Short mmCIF file of C-alpha atoms in Angstrom, two decimals:
data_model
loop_
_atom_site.label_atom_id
_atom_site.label_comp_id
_atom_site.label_asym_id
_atom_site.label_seq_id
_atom_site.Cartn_x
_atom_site.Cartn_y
_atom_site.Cartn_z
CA UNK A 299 66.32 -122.61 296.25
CA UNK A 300 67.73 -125.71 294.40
CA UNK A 301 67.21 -123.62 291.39
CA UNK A 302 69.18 -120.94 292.90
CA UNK A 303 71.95 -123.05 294.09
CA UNK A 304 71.91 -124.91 290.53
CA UNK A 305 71.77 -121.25 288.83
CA UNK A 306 75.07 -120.20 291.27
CA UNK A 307 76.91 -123.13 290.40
CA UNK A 308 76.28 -122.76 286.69
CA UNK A 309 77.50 -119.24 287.19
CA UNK A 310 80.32 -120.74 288.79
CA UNK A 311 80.73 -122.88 286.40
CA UNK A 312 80.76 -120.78 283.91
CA UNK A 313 82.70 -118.39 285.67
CA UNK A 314 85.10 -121.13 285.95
CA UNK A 315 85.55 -121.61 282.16
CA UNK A 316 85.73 -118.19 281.96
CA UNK A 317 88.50 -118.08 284.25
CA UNK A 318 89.94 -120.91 282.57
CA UNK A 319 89.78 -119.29 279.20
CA UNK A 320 90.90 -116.38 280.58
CA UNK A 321 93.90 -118.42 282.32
CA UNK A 322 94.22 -119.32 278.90
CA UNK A 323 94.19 -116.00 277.30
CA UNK A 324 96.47 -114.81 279.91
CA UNK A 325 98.83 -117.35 279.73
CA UNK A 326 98.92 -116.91 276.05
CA UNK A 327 99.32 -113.44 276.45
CA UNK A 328 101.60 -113.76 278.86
CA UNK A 329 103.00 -116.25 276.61
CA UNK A 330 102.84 -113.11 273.97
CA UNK A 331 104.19 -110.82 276.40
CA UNK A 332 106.68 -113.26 277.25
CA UNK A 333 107.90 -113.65 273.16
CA UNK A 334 107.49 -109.82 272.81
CA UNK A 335 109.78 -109.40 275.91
CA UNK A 336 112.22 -112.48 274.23
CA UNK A 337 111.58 -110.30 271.04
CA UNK A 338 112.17 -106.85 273.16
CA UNK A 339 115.40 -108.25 274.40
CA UNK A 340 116.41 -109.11 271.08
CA UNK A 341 115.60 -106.30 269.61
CA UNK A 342 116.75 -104.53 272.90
CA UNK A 343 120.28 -106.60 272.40
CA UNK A 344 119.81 -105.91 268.39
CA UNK A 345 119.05 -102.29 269.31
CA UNK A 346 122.56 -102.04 271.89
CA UNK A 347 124.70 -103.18 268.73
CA UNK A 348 122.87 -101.38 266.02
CA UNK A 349 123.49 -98.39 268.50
CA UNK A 350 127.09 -99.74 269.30
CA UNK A 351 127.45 -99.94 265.35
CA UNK A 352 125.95 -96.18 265.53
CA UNK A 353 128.42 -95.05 268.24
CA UNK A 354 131.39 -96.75 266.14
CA UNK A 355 130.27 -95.55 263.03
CA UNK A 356 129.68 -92.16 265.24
CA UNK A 357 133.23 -92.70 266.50
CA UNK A 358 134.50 -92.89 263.16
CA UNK A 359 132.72 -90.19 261.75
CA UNK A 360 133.72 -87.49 264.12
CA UNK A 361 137.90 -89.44 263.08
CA UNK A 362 136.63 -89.33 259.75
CA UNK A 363 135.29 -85.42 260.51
CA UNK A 364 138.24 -84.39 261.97
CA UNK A 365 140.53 -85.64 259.12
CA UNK A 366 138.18 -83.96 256.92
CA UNK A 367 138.76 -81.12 258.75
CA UNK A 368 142.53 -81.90 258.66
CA UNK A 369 142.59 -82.56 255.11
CA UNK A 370 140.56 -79.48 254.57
CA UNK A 371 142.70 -77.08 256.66
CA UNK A 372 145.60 -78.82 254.56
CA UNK A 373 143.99 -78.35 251.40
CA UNK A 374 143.44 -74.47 252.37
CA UNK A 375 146.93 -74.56 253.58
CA UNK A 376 147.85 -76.17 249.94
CA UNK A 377 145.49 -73.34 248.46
CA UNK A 378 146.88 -70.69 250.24
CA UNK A 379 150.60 -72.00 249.45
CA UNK A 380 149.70 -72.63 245.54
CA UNK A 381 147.83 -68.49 245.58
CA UNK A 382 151.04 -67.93 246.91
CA UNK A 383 153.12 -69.81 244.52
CA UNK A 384 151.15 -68.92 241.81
CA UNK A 385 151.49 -64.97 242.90
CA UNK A 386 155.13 -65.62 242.97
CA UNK A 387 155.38 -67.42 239.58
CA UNK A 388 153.33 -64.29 238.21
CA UNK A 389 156.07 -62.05 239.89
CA UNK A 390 158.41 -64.01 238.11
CA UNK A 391 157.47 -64.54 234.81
CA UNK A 392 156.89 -60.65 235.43
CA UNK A 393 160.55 -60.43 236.49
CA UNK A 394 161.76 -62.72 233.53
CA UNK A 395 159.40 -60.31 230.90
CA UNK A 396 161.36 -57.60 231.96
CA UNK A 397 164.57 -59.22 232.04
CA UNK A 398 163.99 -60.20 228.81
CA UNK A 399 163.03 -56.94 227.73
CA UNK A 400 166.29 -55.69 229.52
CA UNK A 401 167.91 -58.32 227.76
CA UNK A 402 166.80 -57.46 224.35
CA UNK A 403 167.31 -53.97 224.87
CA UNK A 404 170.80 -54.65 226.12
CA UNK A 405 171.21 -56.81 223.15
CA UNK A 406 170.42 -54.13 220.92
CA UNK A 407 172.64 -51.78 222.51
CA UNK A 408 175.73 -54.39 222.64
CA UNK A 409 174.76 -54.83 219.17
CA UNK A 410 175.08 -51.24 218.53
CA UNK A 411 177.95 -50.66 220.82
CA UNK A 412 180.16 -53.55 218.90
CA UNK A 413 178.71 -51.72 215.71
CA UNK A 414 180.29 -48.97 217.35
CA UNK A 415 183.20 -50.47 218.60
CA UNK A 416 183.83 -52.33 214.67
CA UNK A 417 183.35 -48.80 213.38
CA UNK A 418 186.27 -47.07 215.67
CA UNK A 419 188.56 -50.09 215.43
CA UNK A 420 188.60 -49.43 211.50
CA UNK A 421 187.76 -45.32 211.17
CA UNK A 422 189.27 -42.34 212.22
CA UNK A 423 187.15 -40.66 214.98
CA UNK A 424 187.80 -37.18 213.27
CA UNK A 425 187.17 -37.11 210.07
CA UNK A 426 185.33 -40.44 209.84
CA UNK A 427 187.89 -41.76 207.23
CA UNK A 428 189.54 -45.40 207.23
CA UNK A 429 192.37 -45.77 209.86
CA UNK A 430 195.91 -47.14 209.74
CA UNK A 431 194.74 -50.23 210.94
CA UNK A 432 192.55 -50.91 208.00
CA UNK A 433 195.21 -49.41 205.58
CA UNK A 434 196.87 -52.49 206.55
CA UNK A 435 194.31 -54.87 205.80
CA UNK A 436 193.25 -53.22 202.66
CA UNK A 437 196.87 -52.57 201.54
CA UNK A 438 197.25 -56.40 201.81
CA UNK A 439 193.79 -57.09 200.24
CA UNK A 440 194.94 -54.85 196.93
CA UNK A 441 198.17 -56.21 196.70
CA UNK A 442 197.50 -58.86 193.84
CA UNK A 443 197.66 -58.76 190.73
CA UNK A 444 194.20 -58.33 189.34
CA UNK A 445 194.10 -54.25 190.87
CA UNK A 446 197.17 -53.71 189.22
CA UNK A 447 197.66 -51.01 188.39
CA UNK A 448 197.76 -50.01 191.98
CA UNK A 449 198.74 -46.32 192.39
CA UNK A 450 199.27 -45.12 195.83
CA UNK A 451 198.61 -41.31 196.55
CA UNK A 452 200.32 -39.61 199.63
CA UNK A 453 199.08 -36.37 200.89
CA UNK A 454 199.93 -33.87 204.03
CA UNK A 455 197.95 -31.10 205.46
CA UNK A 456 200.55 -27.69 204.66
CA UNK A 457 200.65 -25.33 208.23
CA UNK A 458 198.78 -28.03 210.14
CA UNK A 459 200.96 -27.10 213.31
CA UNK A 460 200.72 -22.96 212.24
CA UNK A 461 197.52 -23.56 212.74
CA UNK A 462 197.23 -25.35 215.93
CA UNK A 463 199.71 -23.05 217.50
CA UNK A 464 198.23 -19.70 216.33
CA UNK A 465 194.27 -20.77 216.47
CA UNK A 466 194.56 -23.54 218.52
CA UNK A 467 193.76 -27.42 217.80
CA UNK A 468 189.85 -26.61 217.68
CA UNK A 469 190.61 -25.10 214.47
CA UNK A 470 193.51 -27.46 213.49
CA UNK A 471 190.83 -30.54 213.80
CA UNK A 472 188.28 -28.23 211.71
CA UNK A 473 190.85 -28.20 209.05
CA UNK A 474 191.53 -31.54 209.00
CA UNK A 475 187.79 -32.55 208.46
CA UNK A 476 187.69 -30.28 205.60
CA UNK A 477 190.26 -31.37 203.99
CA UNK A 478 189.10 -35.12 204.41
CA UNK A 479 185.90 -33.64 202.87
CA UNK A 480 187.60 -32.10 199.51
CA UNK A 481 190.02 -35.44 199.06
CA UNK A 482 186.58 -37.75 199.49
CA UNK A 483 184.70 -35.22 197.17
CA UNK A 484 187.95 -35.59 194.46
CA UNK A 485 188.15 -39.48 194.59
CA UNK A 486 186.05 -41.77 192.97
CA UNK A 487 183.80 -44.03 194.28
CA UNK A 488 186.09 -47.22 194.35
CA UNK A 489 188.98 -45.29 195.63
CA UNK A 490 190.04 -45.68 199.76
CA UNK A 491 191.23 -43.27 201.48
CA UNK A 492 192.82 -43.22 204.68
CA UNK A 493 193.98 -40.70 207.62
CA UNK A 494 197.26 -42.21 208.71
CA UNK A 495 197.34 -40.20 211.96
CA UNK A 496 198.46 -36.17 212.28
CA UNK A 497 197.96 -34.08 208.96
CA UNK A 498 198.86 -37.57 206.65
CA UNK A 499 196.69 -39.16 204.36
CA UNK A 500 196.65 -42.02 202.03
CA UNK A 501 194.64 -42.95 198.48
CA UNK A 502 194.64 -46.37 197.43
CA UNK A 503 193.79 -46.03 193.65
CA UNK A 504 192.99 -49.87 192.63
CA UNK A 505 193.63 -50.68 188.69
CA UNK A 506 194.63 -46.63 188.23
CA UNK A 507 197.73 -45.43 186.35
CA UNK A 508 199.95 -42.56 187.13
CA UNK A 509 197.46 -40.67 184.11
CA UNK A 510 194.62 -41.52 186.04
CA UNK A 511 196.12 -40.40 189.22
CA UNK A 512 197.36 -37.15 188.09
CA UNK A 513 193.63 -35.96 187.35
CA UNK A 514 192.34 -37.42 190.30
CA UNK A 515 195.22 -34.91 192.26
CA UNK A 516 194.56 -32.09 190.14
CA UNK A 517 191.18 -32.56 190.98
CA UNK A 518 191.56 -32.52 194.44
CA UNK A 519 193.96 -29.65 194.82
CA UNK A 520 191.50 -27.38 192.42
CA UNK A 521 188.56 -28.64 194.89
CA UNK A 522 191.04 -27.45 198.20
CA UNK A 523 191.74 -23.81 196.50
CA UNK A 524 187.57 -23.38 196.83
CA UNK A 525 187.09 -24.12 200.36
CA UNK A 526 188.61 -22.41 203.70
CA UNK A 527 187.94 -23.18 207.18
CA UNK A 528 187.42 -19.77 208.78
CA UNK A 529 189.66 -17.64 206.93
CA UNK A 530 192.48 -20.65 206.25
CA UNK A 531 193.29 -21.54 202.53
CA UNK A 532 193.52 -25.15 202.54
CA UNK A 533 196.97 -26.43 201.06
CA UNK A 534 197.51 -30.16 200.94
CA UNK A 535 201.25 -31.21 199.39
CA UNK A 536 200.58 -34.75 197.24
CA UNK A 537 203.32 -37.63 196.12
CA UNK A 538 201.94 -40.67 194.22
CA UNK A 539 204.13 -44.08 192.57
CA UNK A 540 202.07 -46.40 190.78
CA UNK A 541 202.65 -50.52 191.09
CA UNK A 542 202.35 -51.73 187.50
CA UNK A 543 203.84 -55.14 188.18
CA UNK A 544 203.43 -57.94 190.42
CA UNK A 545 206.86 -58.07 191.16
CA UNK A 546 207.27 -54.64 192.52
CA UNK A 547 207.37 -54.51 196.66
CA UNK A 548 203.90 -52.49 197.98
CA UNK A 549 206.35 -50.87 200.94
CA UNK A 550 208.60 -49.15 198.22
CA UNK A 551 205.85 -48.18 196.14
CA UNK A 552 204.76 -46.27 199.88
CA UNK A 553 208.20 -44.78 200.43
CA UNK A 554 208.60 -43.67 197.11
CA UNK A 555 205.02 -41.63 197.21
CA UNK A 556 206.23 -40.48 200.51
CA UNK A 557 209.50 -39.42 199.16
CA UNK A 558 207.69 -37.62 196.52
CA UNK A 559 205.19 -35.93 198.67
CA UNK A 560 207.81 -34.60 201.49
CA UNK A 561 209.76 -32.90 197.82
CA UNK A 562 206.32 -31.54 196.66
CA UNK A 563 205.88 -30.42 200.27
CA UNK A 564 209.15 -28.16 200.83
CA UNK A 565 208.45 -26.48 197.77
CA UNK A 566 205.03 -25.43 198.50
CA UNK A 567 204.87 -25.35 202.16
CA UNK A 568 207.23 -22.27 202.57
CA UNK A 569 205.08 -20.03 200.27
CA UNK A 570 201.77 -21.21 202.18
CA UNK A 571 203.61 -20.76 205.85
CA UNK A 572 204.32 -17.11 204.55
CA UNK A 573 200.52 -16.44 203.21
CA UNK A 574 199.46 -18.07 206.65
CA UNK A 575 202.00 -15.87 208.90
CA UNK A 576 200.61 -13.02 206.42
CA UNK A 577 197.13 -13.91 207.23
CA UNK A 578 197.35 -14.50 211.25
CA UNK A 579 198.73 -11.16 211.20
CA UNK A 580 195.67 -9.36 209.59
CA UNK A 581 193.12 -11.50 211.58
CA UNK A 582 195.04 -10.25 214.78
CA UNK A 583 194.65 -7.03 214.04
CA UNK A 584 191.16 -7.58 213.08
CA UNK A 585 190.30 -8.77 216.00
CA UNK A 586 191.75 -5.86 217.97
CA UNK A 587 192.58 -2.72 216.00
CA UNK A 588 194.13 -1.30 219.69
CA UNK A 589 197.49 -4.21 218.88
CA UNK A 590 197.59 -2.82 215.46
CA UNK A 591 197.96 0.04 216.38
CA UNK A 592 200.70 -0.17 219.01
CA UNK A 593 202.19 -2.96 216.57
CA UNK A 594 202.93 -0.25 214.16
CA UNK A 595 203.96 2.16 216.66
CA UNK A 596 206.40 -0.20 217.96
CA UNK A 597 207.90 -1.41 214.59
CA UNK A 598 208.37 2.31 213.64
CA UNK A 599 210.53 2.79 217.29
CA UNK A 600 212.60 0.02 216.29
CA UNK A 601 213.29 1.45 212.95
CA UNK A 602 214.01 4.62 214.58
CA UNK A 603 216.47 2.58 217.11
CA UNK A 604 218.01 0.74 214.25
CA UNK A 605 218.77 4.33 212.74
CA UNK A 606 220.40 5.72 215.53
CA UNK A 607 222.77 2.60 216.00
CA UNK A 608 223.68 3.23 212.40
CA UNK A 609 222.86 -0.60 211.56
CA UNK A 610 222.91 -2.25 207.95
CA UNK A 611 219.71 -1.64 205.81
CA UNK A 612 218.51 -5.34 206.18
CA UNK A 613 219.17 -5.10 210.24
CA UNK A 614 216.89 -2.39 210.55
CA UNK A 615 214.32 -4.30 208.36
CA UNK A 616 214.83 -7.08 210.37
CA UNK A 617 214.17 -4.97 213.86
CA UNK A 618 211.49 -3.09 212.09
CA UNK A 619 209.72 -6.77 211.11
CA UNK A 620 210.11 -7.73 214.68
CA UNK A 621 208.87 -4.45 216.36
CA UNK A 622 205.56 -5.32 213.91
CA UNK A 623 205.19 -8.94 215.04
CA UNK A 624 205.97 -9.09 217.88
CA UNK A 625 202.89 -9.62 219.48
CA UNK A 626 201.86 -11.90 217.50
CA UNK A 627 201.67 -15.11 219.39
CA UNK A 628 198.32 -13.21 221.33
CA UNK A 629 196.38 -15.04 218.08
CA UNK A 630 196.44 -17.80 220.39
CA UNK A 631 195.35 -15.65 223.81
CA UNK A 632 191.60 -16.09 224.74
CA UNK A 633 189.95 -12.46 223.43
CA UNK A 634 188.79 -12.05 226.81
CA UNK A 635 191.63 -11.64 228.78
CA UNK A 636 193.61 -9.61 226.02
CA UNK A 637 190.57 -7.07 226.51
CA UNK A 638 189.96 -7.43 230.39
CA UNK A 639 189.67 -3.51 231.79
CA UNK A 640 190.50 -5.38 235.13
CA UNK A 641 193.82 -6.44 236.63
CA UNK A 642 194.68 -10.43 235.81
CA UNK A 643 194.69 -12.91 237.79
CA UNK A 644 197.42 -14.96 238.16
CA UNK A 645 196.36 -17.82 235.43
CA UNK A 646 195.18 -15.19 233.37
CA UNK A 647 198.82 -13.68 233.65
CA UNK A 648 200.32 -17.39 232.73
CA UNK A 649 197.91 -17.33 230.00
CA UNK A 650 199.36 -14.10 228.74
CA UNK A 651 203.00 -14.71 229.04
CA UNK A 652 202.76 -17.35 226.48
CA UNK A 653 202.39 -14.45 223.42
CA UNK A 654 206.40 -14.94 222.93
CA UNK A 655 206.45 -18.48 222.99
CA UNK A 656 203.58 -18.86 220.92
CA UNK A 657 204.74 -15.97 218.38
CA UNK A 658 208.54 -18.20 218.42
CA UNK A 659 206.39 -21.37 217.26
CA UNK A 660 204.28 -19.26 214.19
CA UNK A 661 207.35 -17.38 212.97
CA UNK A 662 209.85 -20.75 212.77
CA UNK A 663 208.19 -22.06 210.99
CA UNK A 664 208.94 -19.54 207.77
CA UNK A 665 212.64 -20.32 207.52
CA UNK A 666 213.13 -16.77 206.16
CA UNK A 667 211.98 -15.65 209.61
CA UNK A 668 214.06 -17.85 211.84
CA UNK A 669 215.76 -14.75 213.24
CA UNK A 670 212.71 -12.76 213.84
CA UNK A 671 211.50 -15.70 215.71
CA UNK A 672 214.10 -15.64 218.03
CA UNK A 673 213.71 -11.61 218.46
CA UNK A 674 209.95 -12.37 219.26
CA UNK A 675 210.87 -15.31 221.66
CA UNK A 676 213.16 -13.18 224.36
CA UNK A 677 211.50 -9.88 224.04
CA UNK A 678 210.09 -9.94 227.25
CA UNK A 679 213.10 -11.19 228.92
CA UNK A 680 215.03 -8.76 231.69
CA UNK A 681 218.14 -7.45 232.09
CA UNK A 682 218.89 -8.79 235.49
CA UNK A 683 217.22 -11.92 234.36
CA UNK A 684 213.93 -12.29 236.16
CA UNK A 685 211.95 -11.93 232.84
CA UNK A 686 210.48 -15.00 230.61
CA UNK A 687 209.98 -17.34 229.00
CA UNK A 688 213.92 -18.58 229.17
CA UNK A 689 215.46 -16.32 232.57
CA UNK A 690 218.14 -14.49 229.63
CA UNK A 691 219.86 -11.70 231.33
CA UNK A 692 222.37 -9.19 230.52
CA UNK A 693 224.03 -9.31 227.17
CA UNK A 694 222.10 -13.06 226.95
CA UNK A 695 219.32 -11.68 225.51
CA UNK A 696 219.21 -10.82 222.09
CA UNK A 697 220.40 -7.46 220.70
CA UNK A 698 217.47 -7.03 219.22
CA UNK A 699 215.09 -8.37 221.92
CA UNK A 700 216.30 -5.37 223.86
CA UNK A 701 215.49 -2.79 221.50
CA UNK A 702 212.39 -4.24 221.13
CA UNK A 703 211.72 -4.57 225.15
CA UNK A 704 212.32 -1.13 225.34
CA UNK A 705 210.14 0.09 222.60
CA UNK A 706 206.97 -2.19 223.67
CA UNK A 707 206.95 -0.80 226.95
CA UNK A 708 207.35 3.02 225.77
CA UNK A 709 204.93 3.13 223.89
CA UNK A 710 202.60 1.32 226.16
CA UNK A 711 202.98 3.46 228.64
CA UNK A 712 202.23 6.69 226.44
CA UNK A 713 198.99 4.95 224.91
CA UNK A 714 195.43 4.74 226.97
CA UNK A 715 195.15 1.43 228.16
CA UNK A 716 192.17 -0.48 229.66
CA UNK A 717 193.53 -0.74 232.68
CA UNK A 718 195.43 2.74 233.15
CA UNK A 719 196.22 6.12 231.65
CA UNK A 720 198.37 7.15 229.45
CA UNK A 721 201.63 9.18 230.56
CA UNK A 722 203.23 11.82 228.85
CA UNK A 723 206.31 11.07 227.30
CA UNK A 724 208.70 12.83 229.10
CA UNK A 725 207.38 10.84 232.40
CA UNK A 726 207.02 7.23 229.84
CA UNK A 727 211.14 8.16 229.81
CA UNK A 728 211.27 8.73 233.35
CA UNK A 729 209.77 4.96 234.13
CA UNK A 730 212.61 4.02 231.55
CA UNK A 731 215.44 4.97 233.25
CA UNK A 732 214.30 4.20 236.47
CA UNK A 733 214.13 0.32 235.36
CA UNK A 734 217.21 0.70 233.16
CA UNK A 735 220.08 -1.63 234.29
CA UNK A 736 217.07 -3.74 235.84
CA UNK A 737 214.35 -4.51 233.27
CA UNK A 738 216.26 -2.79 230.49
CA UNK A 739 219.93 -2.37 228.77
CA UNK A 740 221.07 0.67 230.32
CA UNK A 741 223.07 1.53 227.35
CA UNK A 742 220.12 1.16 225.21
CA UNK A 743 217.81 2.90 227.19
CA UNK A 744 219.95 6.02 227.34
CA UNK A 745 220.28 5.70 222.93
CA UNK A 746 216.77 5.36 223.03
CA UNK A 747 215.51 8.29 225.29
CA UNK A 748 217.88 10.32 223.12
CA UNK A 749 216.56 9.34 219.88
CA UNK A 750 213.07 10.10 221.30
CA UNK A 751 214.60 13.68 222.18
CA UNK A 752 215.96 14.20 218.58
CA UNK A 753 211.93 13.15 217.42
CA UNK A 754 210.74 15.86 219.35
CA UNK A 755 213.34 18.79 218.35
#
């Protein structure tokens, strides 16, 4: 039992230390725990500001994010803006290519245009010789002493305005071109020539003599006598004075080769106006054997007229001339209407009515067929006045004109026409006397109807 007891208390004892050490352990433990708690609060505390620090570096990531973002959508915004930009600067430089294609095209043209421009300034637009205006500047240029001899060569276009009248100024500016042709084709290769404006042209003939400038007109005029413009001889009238010394004024060397020219001119212009009255005359009735025809028919009636009045010789050539010409002024009337089947319309009528005007203008200008002219001019005037192209009446009207009135409308009535039938004669005189004392002389109407009867005995 003592053992027992001692045993217990041992255990106790034991126990005891146990407990002790395990007091001890615990306490250091708890000490442990106690440090690891300190140490769990610091790191707890160190854990709250490291995850502070987090939630402000959190913080400012998601400011730092969204300026990212900000600066992103601005940079896209910048992208976008500089595509755009950079689309427009291709437009652009686009746009500016083509202007400056446009530009160099328009250049090109200006350039060509002020070519152009230079070109008319110092050329005729017809013939494509110099102009006036650089006659002037080139008359200046060869006024020294070192060209002289300087001859100076005038020349005019013969029937220029026969033409123009009779053909019309188509054919007038075809005539002109030729004959710029044969003067360039005469002239050397130093020599300038000019158009001065209407059918006048100049040569300047640097260091040339009067010799020299003889052979250079010969040449030319032997050149014109080859060439025609439809069936037109060409006829140019030449005057030349030469400058041999420096003291001699340029202006009367031009009016003396003008003075000389306009002499050379009268003689030969009057022989060419009668070849070209000659030759309108045959192409007119070329062109419509039907005016021919009545032509003669009418220039025999006058003869006939001129017979029965008992008139001198050269009056009854005179009326018998006229009776043949005059129609002739319908050179100038378009083909067309001349041969319309159809009645005219009131232009076309106009149109027609000019024939005596026209045939006036061709025939005055052959002095030797002033009178005729005038004949031609009022032979569709009227008795009581209401015919053309002046409103003559009565005893007003040429003597002539009257016979001639009369005659043109016989024998137009008697002759098929395209636009009626013909009558018989004693009906043609019928129509006559009816319109005697209106259209007609009576006097001369009653002369002619009983010349016609004599014919027919």
């Amino acid at each position: 039992m003592g053992n027992d007891f001692y045993f217990q208390n041992k255990e106790k004892a034991d126990r005891a230390a146990e407990l002790v050490i395990a007091n001890k352990e615990l306490v250091f433990q708890n000490k442990e725990k106690a440090d690891r708690a300190a140490e769990l609060v610091i790191a707890n505390k160190e854990l709250a500001f490291q995850n502070k620090e987090k939630a402000d570096r959190a913080a400012e990531l998601v400011i730092a994010n969204k300026e990212l973002v900000f600066q992103n959508k601005e940079k896209a915004d910048r992208a976008a803006e500089l595509v755009i930009a950079n689309k427009e600067l291709i437009f652009q430089n686009e746009e500016k290519d083509k202007r400056a294609a446009e530009l160099i095209i328009a250049n090109e043209r200006l350039a060509v245009q002020n070519k152009e421009v230079l070109y008319l300034i110092y050329h005729d637009q017809l013939t494509g010789l110099y102009n006036r205006r650089f006659y002037e500047i080139e008359l200046e240029r060869l006024d020294t002493t070192r060209d002289l001899p300087l001859t100076m060569v005038m020349g005019d276009v013969n029937g220029l305005k026969l033409i123009n009248d009779s053909f019309g100024h188509a054919m007038g500016d075809e005539l002109l071109k030729k004959v710029a042709e044969v003067i360039k084709k005469g002239c050397r290769a130093d020599d300038i020539i000019f158009r001065m404006g209407g059918d006048e042209f100049v040569i300047l003939l640097p260091k040339t003599d009067a010799f020299e400038a003889e052979i250079i007109i010969k040449r030319i005029t032997e050149l014109s006598l080859l060439e025609k413009v439809g069936s037109i001889n060409i006829s140019i009238s030449f005057g030349y004075e030469t400058k041999n010394n420096e003291d001699d004024n340029i202006q009367d060397v031009f009016k003396k080769s003008e003075e000389h020219m306009y002499n050379n001119k009268l003689i030969e212009s009057q022989s060419m106006r009668k070849n070209a009255v000659d030759m309108i005359i045959k192409t007119l009735h070329e062109k419509n054997k039907r005016l021919e025809e009545h032509s003669q028919r009418v220039s025999k009636l006058c003869e006939r007229m001129g017979e029965v009045l008992e008139l001198f010789e050269y009056q009854i050539e005179e009326l018998k001339t006229a009776g043949l010409l005059h129609d002739i002024g319908k050179i100038a009337i378009n083909e067309n209407i001349l041969n319309k089947p159809d009645k005219l319309t009131c232009s076309e009528w106009k149109e027609i009515k000019r024939h005596s005007e026209i045939g006036y203008r061709i025939l005055s200008t052959a002095n030797d067929m002033s009178k005729i002219a005038e004949y031609v001019l009022s032979h569709h005037e009227r008795w009581d006045g209401k015919g053309y192209p002046r409103g003559l009446s009565g005893k007003g009207i040429p003597f002539e004109s009257r016979i001639i009135a009369i005659a043109d409308a016989y024998d137009a009535m008697i002759s098929e026409r395209l636009y009626s039938s013909a009558l018989l004669p004693k009906a043609a005189a019928e129509e006559l006397r009816k319109n005697a004392g209106s259209q007609f002389d009576p006097e001369l109407v009653s002369l002619f109807i009983a010349a016609l009867e004599i014919v027919e005995k």
